[in-house]
Amino acid sequence: MEFQQVVRRRRMVREFAPDPIPRGVLERVLETGLHAPSAGFAQGLELIVLDQPAQIEEFMTITDPWARKADGRRGDPPVIVIPIGNVHTYLARYSEPDKQGLGMNVPEGWPVPYWDLDAAMSVMLILLAAVEEGLGGWYFGIFHGEAELMRQLGVPEGLHPIGAVALGYPTEGEQRRGSGLWRERKRLEEALHVGRW
Ligand SMILES: Cc1cc2nc3c(=O)[nH]c(=O)nc-3n(C[C@H](O)[C@H](O)[C@H](O)COP(=O)(O)O)c2cc1C
């Protein structure tokens, strides 16, 4: 598929068929995420993959115990990936000789948390790779239960997920939902500030 076609086809898919994702397909999609740029080539991305029904169930119960249950849990994805930008990897990388003196060996020294930014870039690639494989992808925030979830998954102290990515084949009747239904895409002229704001 052409790049522009992949970009334009991508949208958040929020209802999934129960069909599993073949291991090779899933690995291709996730490996694509490793081709994202990263600050200092730190590559601090960590991906927790939940692909067992009991794990998906537990994720749903911890992170959204009310809303998703109200929906009857129809269309749960077969796979949920939790991307984490490992802050410790970045602080270690920016303590190396070529990065010394920047003051970025402590979290407060960073203009923006590049560990989260880099993880987001990887998520974008994962969402695009999913399109190429005929999969649907859905990035969403974790608004509830993050601490409990991290504990359950054995994630080391001080690490935070940037959200979650659901992956799976869309159901036949799956239709666009969410804000994209009623909000129009910006035109380039609306975003451009050539020379100055
Ligand atoms: C940072 C970020 C957070 C988002 N959080 C959620 C979320 O919590 N739940 C959700 O259903 N969609 C979420 N979305 C998806 C957006 O609603 C979606 O990208 C937007 O409406 C445009 O639609 P499209 O991606 O289908 O083109 C999020 C997207 C981004 C980039």
Coordinates of C-alpha atoms and ligand atoms in Angstrom, one line a residue:
M1 CA 0.0 0.0 0.0
E2 CA 1.2 3.5 -0.9
F3 CA 2.3 5.6 2.1
Q4 CA -0.3 8.3 1.4
Q5 CA -3.0 5.7 1.2
V6 CA -1.9 4.2 4.5
V7 CA -1.9 7.6 6.2
R8 CA -5.4 8.5 4.8
R9 CA -6.9 5.1 5.6
R10 CA -5.7 5.2 9.2
R11 CA -8.4 6.0 11.8
M12 CA -9.1 4.7 15.2
V13 CA -11.0 1.4 15.1
R14 CA -12.9 0.8 18.3
E15 CA -14.8 -2.4 17.7
F16 CA -12.9 -5.7 17.0
A17 CA -13.7 -9.2 15.8
P18 CA -12.6 -11.9 18.2
D19 CA -10.2 -13.4 15.6
P20 CA -6.6 -13.6 16.9
I21 CA -3.8 -11.8 15.2
P22 CA -1.3 -14.2 13.7
R23 CA 2.0 -14.0 15.7
G24 CA 4.0 -13.0 12.6
V25 CA 1.6 -10.2 11.7
L26 CA 1.7 -8.8 15.3
E27 CA 5.5 -8.9 15.4
R28 CA 5.8 -7.1 12.0
V29 CA 3.4 -4.4 13.3
L30 CA 5.2 -4.0 16.6
E31 CA 8.7 -4.1 15.1
T32 CA 7.7 -1.2 12.8
G33 CA 7.4 0.8 16.0
L34 CA 11.1 0.4 16.7
H35 CA 11.9 2.4 13.5
A36 CA 10.7 5.6 15.1
P37 CA 13.3 8.3 15.9
S38 CA 14.4 8.7 19.5
A39 CA 16.3 11.3 21.4
G40 CA 20.0 10.4 21.5
F41 CA 18.9 7.2 19.8
A42 CA 18.1 6.1 23.4
Q43 CA 15.4 3.7 22.2
G44 CA 13.7 3.6 25.5
L45 CA 10.5 2.1 24.2
E46 CA 9.1 -0.8 26.2
L47 CA 6.0 -2.6 24.9
I48 CA 3.8 -4.8 27.2
V49 CA 1.7 -7.1 25.0
L50 CA -1.5 -8.5 26.4
D51 CA -2.9 -11.2 24.1
Q52 CA -4.7 -13.6 26.4
P53 CA -8.5 -13.1 27.1
A54 CA -7.9 -13.2 30.8
Q55 CA -5.2 -10.4 30.5
I56 CA -7.5 -8.3 28.4
E57 CA -10.3 -8.8 30.9
E58 CA -8.0 -7.7 33.7
F59 CA -6.9 -4.7 31.8
M60 CA -10.5 -3.6 31.2
T61 CA -11.5 -4.3 34.8
I62 CA -8.7 -2.2 36.2
T63 CA -8.7 0.7 33.8
D64 CA -12.3 1.2 33.0
P65 CA -14.5 -0.7 35.4
W66 CA -17.6 1.2 34.7
A67 CA -17.9 2.6 31.2
R68 CA -16.8 -0.5 29.3
K69 CA -19.0 -2.8 31.3
A70 CA -22.0 -0.6 30.5
D71 CA -21.3 -1.3 26.9
G72 CA -21.6 -5.0 27.5
R73 CA -17.9 -5.3 26.5
R74 CA -18.8 -5.9 22.9
G75 CA -15.9 -5.8 20.5
D76 CA -13.0 -6.1 22.9
P77 CA -9.7 -6.3 21.0
P78 CA -7.7 -9.6 21.0
V79 CA -4.5 -7.6 21.7
I80 CA -3.7 -4.6 23.9
V81 CA -0.2 -3.1 23.7
I82 CA 0.9 -0.8 26.5
P83 CA 3.8 1.5 25.3
I84 CA 6.1 2.9 28.0
G85 CA 8.9 5.3 27.4
N86 CA 11.5 4.2 29.9
V87 CA 12.7 7.4 31.6
H88 CA 15.6 5.6 33.2
T89 CA 17.0 4.6 29.7
Y90 CA 16.9 8.3 28.7
L91 CA 18.6 9.6 31.9
A92 CA 21.3 7.0 31.5
R93 CA 21.8 7.8 27.8
Y94 CA 22.0 11.5 28.6
S95 CA 24.6 10.8 31.3
E96 CA 27.0 9.5 28.7
P97 CA 30.1 11.5 27.7
D98 CA 28.6 13.0 24.4
K99 CA 25.5 14.3 26.3
Q100 CA 27.2 15.5 29.4
G101 CA 26.7 19.2 30.3
L102 CA 23.2 19.4 28.9
G103 CA 21.7 18.9 32.4
M104 CA 19.5 16.2 31.0
N105 CA 20.7 13.5 33.4
V106 CA 17.7 14.4 35.6
P107 CA 14.0 14.4 34.5
E108 CA 13.7 18.2 35.3
G109 CA 16.4 19.0 32.8
W110 CA 14.3 18.0 29.8
P111 CA 12.3 20.7 27.8
V112 CA 9.6 18.0 27.2
P113 CA 9.6 14.4 28.3
Y114 CA 11.2 12.9 25.2
W115 CA 10.6 9.4 26.6
D116 CA 6.9 10.0 26.1
L117 CA 7.4 11.8 22.8
D118 CA 9.4 9.0 21.4
A119 CA 6.9 6.4 22.6
A120 CA 4.2 8.4 20.8
M121 CA 6.2 8.4 17.6
S122 CA 6.4 4.6 17.8
V123 CA 2.7 4.4 18.4
M124 CA 2.1 6.3 15.2
L125 CA 4.2 3.9 13.3
I126 CA 2.4 0.9 14.9
L127 CA -1.0 2.4 13.9
L128 CA 0.2 2.8 10.3
A129 CA 1.7 -0.6 10.2
A130 CA -1.6 -2.0 11.4
V131 CA -3.4 -0.4 8.4
E132 CA -0.9 -2.0 6.0
E133 CA -1.7 -5.4 7.6
G134 CA -5.5 -5.0 7.4
L135 CA -5.8 -4.5 11.1
G136 CA -7.5 -1.9 13.1
G137 CA -5.7 0.1 15.8
W138 CA -7.0 2.2 18.6
Y139 CA -4.8 4.4 20.8
F140 CA -6.5 5.5 24.0
G141 CA -5.6 7.0 27.3
I142 CA -5.5 5.2 30.6
F143 CA -7.4 7.5 32.9
H144 CA -8.1 5.1 35.7
G145 CA -6.2 2.5 37.6
E146 CA -2.7 3.2 36.1
A147 CA -0.9 2.5 39.4
E148 CA -2.7 -0.8 40.0
L149 CA -2.2 -1.9 36.4
M150 CA 1.5 -1.2 36.5
R151 CA 1.8 -3.1 39.8
Q152 CA -0.1 -6.1 38.3
L153 CA 2.1 -6.1 35.2
G154 CA 5.3 -6.0 37.3
V155 CA 6.4 -2.7 35.7
P156 CA 9.4 -1.1 37.5
E157 CA 8.9 1.9 39.7
G158 CA 8.8 5.3 38.1
L159 CA 7.6 4.1 34.7
H160 CA 4.4 5.3 33.2
P161 CA 2.5 4.2 30.1
I162 CA 1.6 6.8 27.5
G163 CA -1.8 5.0 27.1
A164 CA -2.7 1.8 25.3
V165 CA -3.1 0.5 21.7
A166 CA -5.8 -2.0 21.0
L167 CA -5.1 -4.1 17.9
G168 CA -7.3 -6.5 16.0
Y169 CA -9.4 -7.1 12.9
P170 CA -12.4 -4.7 12.7
T171 CA -15.9 -6.3 13.0
E172 CA -17.8 -6.3 9.7
G173 CA -20.2 -3.6 10.7
E174 CA -17.5 -1.5 12.5
Q175 CA -18.0 2.2 11.9
R176 CA -16.1 5.3 12.7
R177 CA -16.8 6.6 16.2
G178 CA -15.5 9.4 18.4
S179 CA -14.8 13.0 17.8
G180 CA -13.7 12.4 14.2
L181 CA -17.4 11.9 13.4
W182 CA -18.4 15.5 13.9
R183 CA -15.2 17.5 13.9
E184 CA -13.7 18.3 10.6
R185 CA -10.0 17.9 9.7
K186 CA -8.1 21.1 9.7
R187 CA -7.0 22.5 6.4
L188 CA -3.3 23.3 6.0
E189 CA -4.0 27.0 5.8
E190 CA -5.5 26.8 9.3
A191 CA -2.4 25.3 10.8
L192 CA 0.3 27.3 9.0
H193 CA 2.0 30.3 10.5
V194 CA 4.6 31.2 7.9
G195 CA 7.4 33.3 9.3
R196 CA 5.6 34.1 12.6
W197 CA 2.3 33.4 14.4
Ligands
LIG1 C1 -3.1 11.9 22.6 C2 -4.4 11.2 22.1 C3 -5.3 10.7 23.0 C4 -6.4 10.0 22.6 N1 -7.2 9.5 23.6 C5 -8.3 8.8 23.2 C6 -9.1 8.1 24.2 O1 -8.8 8.1 25.4 N2 -10.2 7.4 23.7 C7 -10.5 7.3 22.4 O2 -11.5 6.7 22.1 N3 -9.7 7.9 21.5 C8 -8.7 8.6 21.8 N4 -7.9 9.2 20.9 C9 -8.3 9.1 19.5 C10 -8.8 10.4 18.9 O3 -10.1 10.7 19.4 C11 -8.8 10.4 17.4 O4 -7.5 10.2 17.0 C12 -9.4 11.6 16.7 O5 -10.8 11.7 17.1 C13 -9.3 11.6 15.2 O6 -9.9 10.4 14.7 P1 -9.1 9.3 13.9 O7 -7.8 9.0 14.6 O8 -10.0 8.2 13.8 O9 -8.8 9.9 12.5 C14 -6.7 9.9 21.2 C15 -5.8 10.4 20.3 C16 -4.7 11.0 20.7 C17 -3.7 11.4 19.7

